[in-house]
Short mmCIF file of C-alpha atoms and ligand atoms in Angstrom, two decimals:
data_model
loop_
_atom_site.label_atom_id
_atom_site.label_comp_id
_atom_site.label_asym_id
_atom_site.label_seq_id
_atom_site.Cartn_x
_atom_site.Cartn_y
_atom_site.Cartn_z
CA MET V 1 58.37 -52.02 -76.64
CA ALA V 2 57.11 -54.77 -74.39
CA GLY V 3 59.75 -56.05 -71.96
CA SER V 4 60.32 -59.50 -70.53
CA LYS V 5 58.70 -58.51 -67.18
CA GLU V 6 55.34 -58.03 -68.92
CA ARG V 7 52.45 -60.28 -67.91
CA GLY V 8 51.97 -62.89 -70.59
CA ARG V 9 49.03 -62.29 -72.93
CA VAL V 10 46.82 -64.82 -74.68
CA VAL V 11 46.98 -64.02 -78.38
CA ALA V 12 44.91 -65.39 -81.27
CA LEU V 13 45.87 -64.77 -84.89
CA CYS V 14 43.26 -65.17 -87.63
CA GLY V 15 45.06 -65.65 -90.94
CA ALA V 16 48.14 -67.30 -89.42
CA THR V 17 48.89 -69.10 -92.72
CA GLY V 18 48.79 -65.99 -94.92
CA ALA V 19 51.43 -63.49 -96.05
CA VAL V 20 50.75 -60.99 -93.24
CA GLY V 21 50.06 -63.70 -90.63
CA GLU V 22 53.42 -65.39 -91.24
CA VAL V 23 55.24 -62.06 -90.86
CA LEU V 24 53.19 -61.21 -87.77
CA LEU V 25 54.44 -64.38 -86.08
CA ARG V 26 58.03 -63.35 -86.78
CA VAL V 27 57.40 -59.79 -85.54
CA LEU V 28 55.93 -61.10 -82.26
CA GLU V 29 59.10 -63.18 -81.80
CA GLU V 30 61.51 -60.39 -82.75
CA ARG V 31 59.89 -57.83 -80.46
CA ALA V 32 59.68 -60.31 -77.55
CA PHE V 33 55.97 -59.64 -77.36
CA PRO V 34 54.78 -61.21 -74.08
CA VAL V 35 52.81 -64.14 -75.52
CA ALA V 36 51.72 -66.61 -72.83
CA GLU V 37 49.63 -68.61 -75.31
CA LEU V 38 49.33 -68.36 -79.08
CA ARG V 39 46.28 -69.59 -80.98
CA PRO V 40 47.00 -69.61 -84.74
CA LEU V 41 43.75 -69.69 -86.72
CA ALA V 42 42.77 -69.93 -90.38
CA SER V 43 39.99 -71.43 -92.50
CA GLU V 44 39.02 -75.12 -92.69
CA ARG V 45 41.49 -75.37 -95.60
CA SER V 46 44.51 -74.97 -93.34
CA ALA V 47 43.16 -76.36 -90.07
CA GLY V 48 45.49 -79.06 -88.76
CA ARG V 49 48.57 -77.62 -90.44
CA SER V 50 51.34 -76.40 -88.14
CA ILE V 51 53.05 -73.06 -87.85
CA THR V 52 56.29 -72.51 -85.94
CA PHE V 53 56.42 -69.99 -83.12
CA ARG V 54 59.50 -69.57 -80.90
CA GLY V 55 60.81 -72.89 -82.15
CA GLU V 56 57.61 -74.76 -81.29
CA ASP V 57 55.18 -76.32 -83.77
CA ILE V 58 51.60 -75.21 -83.06
CA ARG V 59 48.57 -76.64 -84.83
CA VAL V 60 46.37 -74.22 -86.71
CA GLY V 61 42.74 -74.13 -85.58
CA VAL V 62 39.63 -72.83 -87.32
CA ALA V 63 38.73 -69.17 -86.77
CA ARG V 64 35.50 -69.42 -84.76
CA PRO V 65 34.16 -67.28 -81.90
CA GLU V 66 34.88 -70.00 -79.30
CA ALA V 67 38.60 -69.73 -80.13
CA PHE V 68 38.60 -66.21 -78.67
CA GLU V 69 37.52 -67.21 -75.14
CA GLY V 70 40.12 -65.97 -72.64
CA THR V 71 42.22 -64.08 -75.18
CA ASP V 72 43.71 -60.62 -74.62
CA PHE V 73 44.34 -59.80 -78.28
CA VAL V 74 42.94 -61.20 -81.51
CA PHE V 75 44.87 -60.12 -84.58
CA PHE V 76 42.83 -60.27 -87.79
CA ALA V 77 44.97 -60.81 -90.91
CA ALA V 78 42.49 -62.84 -92.98
CA THR V 79 39.64 -61.39 -95.06
CA GLY V 80 37.42 -58.36 -94.66
CA GLU V 81 34.37 -60.61 -94.37
CA LEU V 82 35.94 -62.60 -91.55
CA SER V 83 36.80 -59.40 -89.67
CA ARG V 84 33.24 -58.14 -90.13
CA GLU V 85 31.81 -61.33 -88.71
CA LEU V 86 34.33 -62.16 -85.99
CA ALA V 87 35.97 -58.95 -84.69
CA PRO V 88 32.80 -58.07 -82.72
CA GLU V 89 32.77 -61.65 -81.39
CA ALA V 90 36.32 -61.19 -80.11
CA ALA V 91 35.38 -57.87 -78.48
CA ARG V 92 32.26 -59.43 -76.94
CA ARG V 93 34.50 -62.00 -75.27
CA GLY V 94 36.65 -59.27 -73.70
CA ALA V 95 39.53 -59.36 -76.18
CA ILE V 96 40.78 -56.41 -78.20
CA ALA V 97 40.57 -57.14 -81.93
CA ILE V 98 43.36 -55.57 -83.96
CA ASP V 99 42.20 -55.62 -87.55
CA LYS V 100 44.41 -55.51 -90.65
CA SER V 101 41.51 -55.60 -93.10
CA GLY V 102 39.68 -52.60 -94.53
CA THR V 103 36.40 -53.48 -92.83
CA TRP V 104 36.51 -51.32 -89.68
CA ARG V 105 39.00 -48.60 -90.57
CA LEU V 106 36.47 -45.85 -91.24
CA HIS V 107 33.93 -46.90 -88.60
CA GLU V 108 33.41 -44.01 -86.19
CA ASP V 109 33.77 -46.17 -83.06
CA VAL V 110 37.02 -47.74 -84.25
CA PRO V 111 40.37 -45.95 -83.86
CA LEU V 112 42.60 -46.16 -86.93
CA VAL V 113 46.12 -46.05 -85.60
CA ILE V 114 49.74 -45.61 -86.59
CA PRO V 115 51.36 -45.48 -83.13
CA GLU V 116 54.05 -42.96 -84.16
CA VAL V 117 51.35 -40.62 -85.52
CA ASN V 118 48.21 -40.97 -83.38
CA GLY V 119 48.95 -43.58 -80.72
CA GLU V 120 46.68 -41.75 -78.24
CA ALA V 121 43.68 -42.72 -80.39
CA VAL V 122 43.77 -46.26 -78.90
CA GLU V 123 42.37 -44.76 -75.68
CA LYS V 124 38.96 -44.53 -77.39
CA HIS V 125 38.79 -48.18 -78.42
CA ARG V 126 35.58 -50.12 -77.84
CA GLY V 127 37.03 -53.55 -78.50
CA ILE V 128 38.29 -53.07 -82.05
CA VAL V 129 41.33 -51.10 -83.27
CA ALA V 130 42.12 -50.89 -86.98
CA SER V 131 45.52 -50.75 -88.66
CA PRO V 132 45.75 -48.76 -91.92
CA ASN V 133 46.15 -50.02 -95.46
CA CYS V 134 49.73 -50.77 -96.48
CA THR V 135 49.98 -47.68 -98.73
CA THR V 136 48.48 -45.32 -96.17
CA THR V 137 51.17 -45.87 -93.53
CA PRO V 138 54.26 -44.99 -95.63
CA PHE V 139 52.43 -41.91 -96.95
CA VAL V 140 51.06 -40.65 -93.64
CA MET V 141 54.27 -40.98 -91.61
CA PRO V 142 56.38 -38.58 -93.72
CA LEU V 143 53.35 -36.36 -94.29
CA GLU V 144 52.85 -36.06 -90.52
CA ALA V 145 56.54 -35.21 -90.09
CA LEU V 146 56.07 -32.26 -92.48
CA ARG V 147 52.70 -31.30 -91.05
CA ARG V 148 54.11 -30.94 -87.53
CA VAL V 149 56.45 -28.19 -88.71
CA ALA V 150 54.49 -26.55 -91.55
CA GLY V 151 50.89 -27.83 -91.63
CA ALA V 152 49.39 -29.81 -94.54
CA LYS V 153 46.97 -28.63 -97.21
CA SER V 154 47.06 -31.05 -100.13
CA ALA V 155 48.90 -33.95 -101.72
CA VAL V 156 49.22 -35.53 -105.15
CA VAL V 157 50.34 -39.13 -104.82
CA THR V 158 51.37 -42.00 -107.08
CA THR V 159 51.97 -45.39 -105.49
CA LEU V 160 53.96 -48.30 -106.90
CA GLN V 161 52.72 -51.31 -104.99
CA ALA V 162 54.31 -54.73 -104.56
CA VAL V 163 52.41 -57.88 -105.50
CA SER V 164 52.52 -59.19 -101.90
CA GLY V 165 50.12 -56.35 -101.08
CA ALA V 166 47.57 -58.77 -102.51
CA GLY V 167 48.81 -61.55 -100.22
CA LEU V 168 50.15 -64.97 -101.17
CA PRO V 169 47.90 -65.16 -104.27
CA GLY V 170 49.59 -61.99 -105.58
CA LEU V 171 53.08 -63.39 -105.07
CA GLU V 172 52.07 -66.69 -106.67
CA GLU V 173 50.58 -64.94 -109.70
CA LEU V 174 53.80 -62.99 -110.37
CA GLU V 175 55.95 -66.11 -109.93
CA ALA V 176 53.74 -68.24 -112.21
CA GLN V 177 53.78 -65.62 -114.97
CA GLN V 178 57.54 -65.04 -114.67
CA SER V 179 58.16 -68.77 -114.88
CA ALA V 180 55.89 -69.14 -117.95
CA LEU V 181 57.67 -66.24 -119.67
CA GLN V 182 61.03 -67.90 -119.01
CA THR V 183 60.03 -71.38 -120.21
CA GLY V 184 57.72 -70.35 -123.03
CA ALA V 185 54.77 -72.15 -121.38
CA PRO V 186 51.29 -70.62 -121.88
CA LEU V 187 50.91 -67.55 -119.68
CA PRO V 188 48.48 -68.17 -116.79
CA ARG V 189 45.51 -65.79 -117.03
CA PRO V 190 45.55 -62.87 -114.59
CA SER V 191 43.19 -63.46 -111.68
CA THR V 192 44.48 -61.49 -108.68
CA PHE V 193 45.49 -58.51 -110.82
CA ALA V 194 43.58 -56.72 -113.57
CA ALA V 195 46.24 -57.47 -116.21
CA GLN V 196 49.49 -59.42 -116.63
CA ILE V 197 51.86 -58.31 -113.87
CA ALA V 198 55.13 -59.97 -114.96
CA ASN V 199 57.18 -57.57 -117.12
CA ASN V 200 54.39 -55.02 -116.75
CA VAL V 201 52.83 -52.33 -114.54
CA VAL V 202 49.09 -52.22 -113.84
CA PRO V 203 47.55 -48.81 -113.08
CA LEU V 204 44.56 -50.30 -111.30
CA CYS V 205 44.68 -51.79 -107.78
CA GLU V 206 41.51 -53.53 -106.55
CA SER V 207 38.28 -52.40 -108.25
CA VAL V 208 37.03 -49.23 -109.94
CA ARG V 209 34.38 -47.11 -108.26
CA ASP V 210 31.71 -45.01 -109.96
CA ASP V 211 33.89 -41.88 -109.64
CA GLY V 212 36.72 -43.49 -111.67
CA TYR V 213 39.01 -43.92 -108.67
CA THR V 214 39.77 -47.40 -107.34
CA THR V 215 38.82 -48.74 -103.93
CA GLU V 216 42.55 -48.77 -103.09
CA GLU V 217 42.81 -45.06 -103.95
CA ALA V 218 39.75 -44.23 -101.84
CA LYS V 219 41.40 -45.94 -98.85
CA LEU V 220 44.42 -43.65 -99.16
CA LEU V 221 42.22 -40.54 -99.10
CA PHE V 222 39.80 -41.43 -96.31
CA GLU V 223 42.26 -43.24 -94.05
CA THR V 224 44.75 -40.35 -94.26
CA ARG V 225 42.06 -37.83 -93.33
CA LYS V 226 40.94 -39.93 -90.37
CA ILE V 227 44.41 -40.66 -88.95
CA LEU V 228 45.47 -37.03 -89.19
CA SER V 229 42.06 -35.67 -88.08
CA LEU V 230 42.12 -33.46 -91.19
CA PRO V 231 38.71 -34.06 -92.79
CA ALA V 232 39.28 -31.42 -95.48
CA LEU V 233 42.78 -32.54 -96.49
CA ASP V 234 42.90 -32.68 -100.27
CA VAL V 235 44.58 -35.90 -101.46
CA THR V 236 44.41 -37.15 -105.03
CA MET V 237 46.21 -40.23 -106.27
CA THR V 238 46.89 -43.04 -108.73
CA CYS V 239 47.68 -46.47 -107.25
CA VAL V 240 49.79 -48.72 -109.50
CA ARG V 241 50.76 -52.39 -109.12
CA VAL V 242 54.36 -53.22 -110.08
CA PRO V 243 56.16 -56.59 -110.40
CA VAL V 244 58.07 -56.20 -107.12
CA PRO V 245 57.65 -58.99 -104.53
CA VAL V 246 57.77 -56.87 -101.34
CA GLY V 247 57.93 -53.13 -100.70
CA HIS V 248 55.50 -50.36 -101.63
CA SER V 249 56.84 -47.09 -103.05
CA ILE V 250 55.16 -43.69 -103.02
CA SER V 251 55.87 -40.50 -104.91
CA ALA V 252 54.14 -37.53 -103.24
CA LEU V 253 53.89 -33.80 -103.92
CA ILE V 254 52.86 -31.99 -100.72
CA GLU V 255 51.43 -28.53 -100.27
CA THR V 256 52.10 -27.34 -96.73
CA GLU V 257 50.30 -24.49 -94.92
CA ARG V 258 53.54 -22.55 -94.53
CA PRO V 259 56.57 -22.66 -96.84
CA LEU V 260 59.19 -25.20 -95.79
CA SER V 261 62.74 -25.36 -97.09
CA VAL V 262 64.15 -28.64 -98.33
CA GLU V 263 66.66 -28.57 -95.47
CA ALA V 264 63.94 -28.06 -92.84
CA ALA V 265 61.83 -30.80 -94.44
CA ARG V 266 64.77 -33.20 -94.38
CA ALA V 267 65.43 -32.37 -90.71
CA ALA V 268 61.77 -32.96 -89.80
CA LEU V 269 61.74 -36.28 -91.66
CA ALA V 270 65.01 -37.43 -90.10
CA ASP V 271 63.64 -36.65 -86.61
CA PHE V 272 60.35 -38.48 -87.02
CA PRO V 273 60.14 -41.84 -85.21
CA GLY V 274 60.04 -44.77 -87.59
CA VAL V 275 61.16 -42.67 -90.58
CA GLU V 276 64.68 -42.98 -91.95
CA LEU V 277 65.97 -40.32 -94.29
CA VAL V 278 68.04 -41.77 -97.16
CA ASP V 279 68.59 -38.74 -99.32
CA ASP V 280 71.85 -37.91 -101.00
CA PRO V 281 70.87 -37.47 -104.65
CA GLY V 282 74.35 -36.23 -105.66
CA SER V 283 75.74 -39.63 -104.67
CA GLU V 284 72.72 -41.48 -106.10
CA VAL V 285 71.56 -42.43 -102.60
CA PHE V 286 67.80 -42.94 -102.39
CA PRO V 287 65.44 -45.56 -100.94
CA THR V 288 64.16 -48.54 -102.93
CA PRO V 289 61.70 -51.33 -102.11
CA GLU V 290 64.59 -53.78 -102.07
CA MET V 291 66.15 -51.68 -99.27
CA ALA V 292 62.90 -51.55 -97.32
CA ALA V 293 62.06 -55.27 -97.52
CA GLY V 294 62.61 -56.86 -94.13
CA SER V 295 62.80 -53.52 -92.28
CA ASP V 296 60.26 -51.78 -90.06
CA HIS V 297 61.20 -48.28 -91.17
CA VAL V 298 59.63 -45.99 -93.72
CA PHE V 299 62.55 -44.78 -95.84
CA VAL V 300 62.27 -41.35 -97.42
CA GLY V 301 64.39 -39.60 -100.03
CA ARG V 302 64.32 -37.42 -103.18
CA VAL V 303 63.11 -34.45 -101.09
CA ARG V 304 62.96 -31.45 -103.40
CA LYS V 305 60.94 -28.35 -104.23
CA ASP V 306 58.39 -28.18 -107.00
CA GLN V 307 59.83 -26.02 -109.76
CA GLY V 308 56.83 -23.68 -109.90
CA SER V 309 55.62 -23.47 -106.28
CA ASP V 310 56.52 -24.00 -102.62
CA ARG V 311 55.27 -27.57 -102.74
CA LEU V 312 57.64 -30.38 -101.76
CA TRP V 313 58.23 -33.76 -103.33
CA PHE V 314 59.23 -36.86 -101.42
CA TRP V 315 59.70 -40.51 -102.32
CA ALA V 316 58.93 -43.09 -99.60
CA VAL V 317 59.19 -46.87 -99.41
CA CYS V 318 58.24 -49.42 -96.80
CA ASP V 319 57.85 -53.17 -96.38
CA ASN V 320 54.11 -53.58 -96.92
CA LEU V 321 53.99 -56.81 -94.94
CA ARG V 322 55.88 -55.37 -91.94
CA LYS V 323 55.29 -51.66 -91.14
CA GLY V 324 52.49 -51.67 -93.73
CA ALA V 325 50.72 -54.49 -91.90
CA ALA V 326 52.14 -56.85 -89.24
CA THR V 327 54.55 -54.57 -87.37
CA ASN V 328 52.00 -51.77 -87.11
CA ALA V 329 49.43 -54.23 -85.72
CA VAL V 330 51.87 -55.49 -83.08
CA GLN V 331 52.82 -51.90 -82.22
CA ILE V 332 49.12 -51.14 -81.65
CA ALA V 333 48.98 -53.99 -79.11
CA GLU V 334 52.14 -52.62 -77.45
CA GLU V 335 50.56 -49.15 -77.36
CA LEU V 336 47.48 -50.57 -75.63
CA MET V 337 49.66 -52.38 -73.08
CA SER V 338 51.88 -49.38 -72.41
CA ARG V 339 48.76 -47.33 -71.63
CA GLY V 340 47.46 -49.99 -69.23
CA LEU V 341 44.52 -50.71 -71.52
CA ARG V 342 45.37 -54.41 -71.60
N1 NAP I 401 49.54 -58.14 -97.89
C1 NAP I 401 49.67 -56.90 -97.44
O1 NAP I 401 50.64 -56.17 -97.74
C2 NAP I 401 48.62 -56.33 -96.53
C3 NAP I 401 48.84 -55.09 -95.97
C4 NAP I 401 47.88 -54.51 -95.14
C5 NAP I 401 46.73 -55.22 -94.90
N2 NAP I 401 46.53 -56.45 -95.44
C6 NAP I 401 45.30 -57.15 -95.08
O2 NAP I 401 45.67 -58.26 -94.26
C7 NAP I 401 44.77 -59.34 -94.47
C8 NAP I 401 45.55 -60.58 -94.85
O3 NAP I 401 46.19 -60.35 -96.07
P1 NAP I 401 47.31 -61.32 -96.66
O4 NAP I 401 48.01 -60.48 -97.65
O5 NAP I 401 48.08 -61.98 -95.59
O6 NAP I 401 46.41 -62.41 -97.42
P2 NAP I 401 46.71 -63.95 -97.77
O7 NAP I 401 48.17 -64.17 -97.96
O8 NAP I 401 45.80 -64.30 -98.88
O9 NAP I 401 46.26 -64.75 -96.46
C9 NAP I 401 44.92 -64.83 -96.06
C10 NAP I 401 44.82 -65.55 -94.73
O10 NAP I 401 43.44 -65.49 -94.31
C11 NAP I 401 42.99 -66.79 -94.04
N3 NAP I 401 41.58 -66.91 -94.37
C12 NAP I 401 40.99 -66.69 -95.58
N4 NAP I 401 39.65 -66.91 -95.49
C13 NAP I 401 39.41 -67.29 -94.23
C14 NAP I 401 38.24 -67.68 -93.52
N5 NAP I 401 37.04 -67.72 -94.09
N6 NAP I 401 38.36 -68.04 -92.22
C15 NAP I 401 39.57 -67.99 -91.60
N7 NAP I 401 40.72 -67.63 -92.21
C16 NAP I 401 40.64 -67.29 -93.51
C17 NAP I 401 43.84 -67.69 -94.93
O11 NAP I 401 43.80 -68.99 -94.38
P3 NAP I 401 43.81 -70.34 -95.27
O12 NAP I 401 45.25 -70.78 -95.30
O13 NAP I 401 42.96 -71.27 -94.48
O14 NAP I 401 43.26 -70.01 -96.60
C18 NAP I 401 45.20 -67.02 -94.78
O15 NAP I 401 45.79 -67.37 -93.55
C19 NAP I 401 43.77 -58.85 -95.51
O16 NAP I 401 42.64 -58.34 -94.83
C20 NAP I 401 44.51 -57.75 -96.23
O17 NAP I 401 43.64 -56.79 -96.78
C21 NAP I 401 47.45 -57.03 -96.25
#
């Protein structure tokens, strides 16, 4: 982690008024990231508003290329379109763009990084580094823990994703529907999600592709393969939206290259940086999204063998706004600094 002796960096944040942007500000504070100057940016809608950073009110500017002059890092936590347009502008001005959107993740010149898994990949950056989708990170970290001891062949995954994964509009949609159900007011029509989310689960995140999978499911497959440098890894999945404010959950069945006992799997998970094993089923101890919310760890439990094969199940949860988004982005900047790349 960055220490207080670090040279101060000039940091811009596109999307400073959003769900991830707000958390990113708190993470920069908590980790004592060496910010010499902060430039919070958003669209025209929020320009002129203030955000608070280290007890100081700072006015939000408009995300435009000129705002990146003289910056060291530009965090993108806005929209994919904005990242497409402006991340190269940040890089052109000598900054390193750290992108939370899906735009650059699979681009061959852009490292896709979870520092605990493939931190060395930042060495190859050409001005843009991407941070994975919020479901990829809590899947890949425990998977990598198992892979390091027994290899990885395939995975069957179901995700249960919090509404804040769709940003502030997702949180607002759940709250508006819950309030209408309580008061008997007409239910607001779903707009962020494909169906009513209050008192419901929705087995469709984002949009459906021609192959029947959703764009969210495709991210899990292709991002996992890229981060682990396993282009043939077989991953199949269903991504589900649930009426939980914060905290994505994942149920995964993993086929390893070599058989792995439950005890050895638990030991590997417990040893992996950033993973916390919470697994005492006899005492009904297991991780939940409520436990993960506000933490930077990926919590893993329910480790057990498939009844008909050597495959292993695990259940993982993480705060989608923190390790799934903001914390990982800040850790990427720390990784770049620790390697003298900024
Ligand atoms: N939520 C998660 O769990 C999560 C996890 C991983 C990755 N991500 C990614 O992180 C990014 C931000 O997501 P979020 O959940 O924080 O969304 P959000 O709550 O909807 O916030 C969006 C932010 O982007 C800004 N913005 C929108 N259009 C803009 C434009 N044209 N120019 C400048 N700023 C603009 C908004 O500013 P205004 O106030 O001006 O509208 C707001 O600050 C997205 O790319 C998302 O895919 C999110």
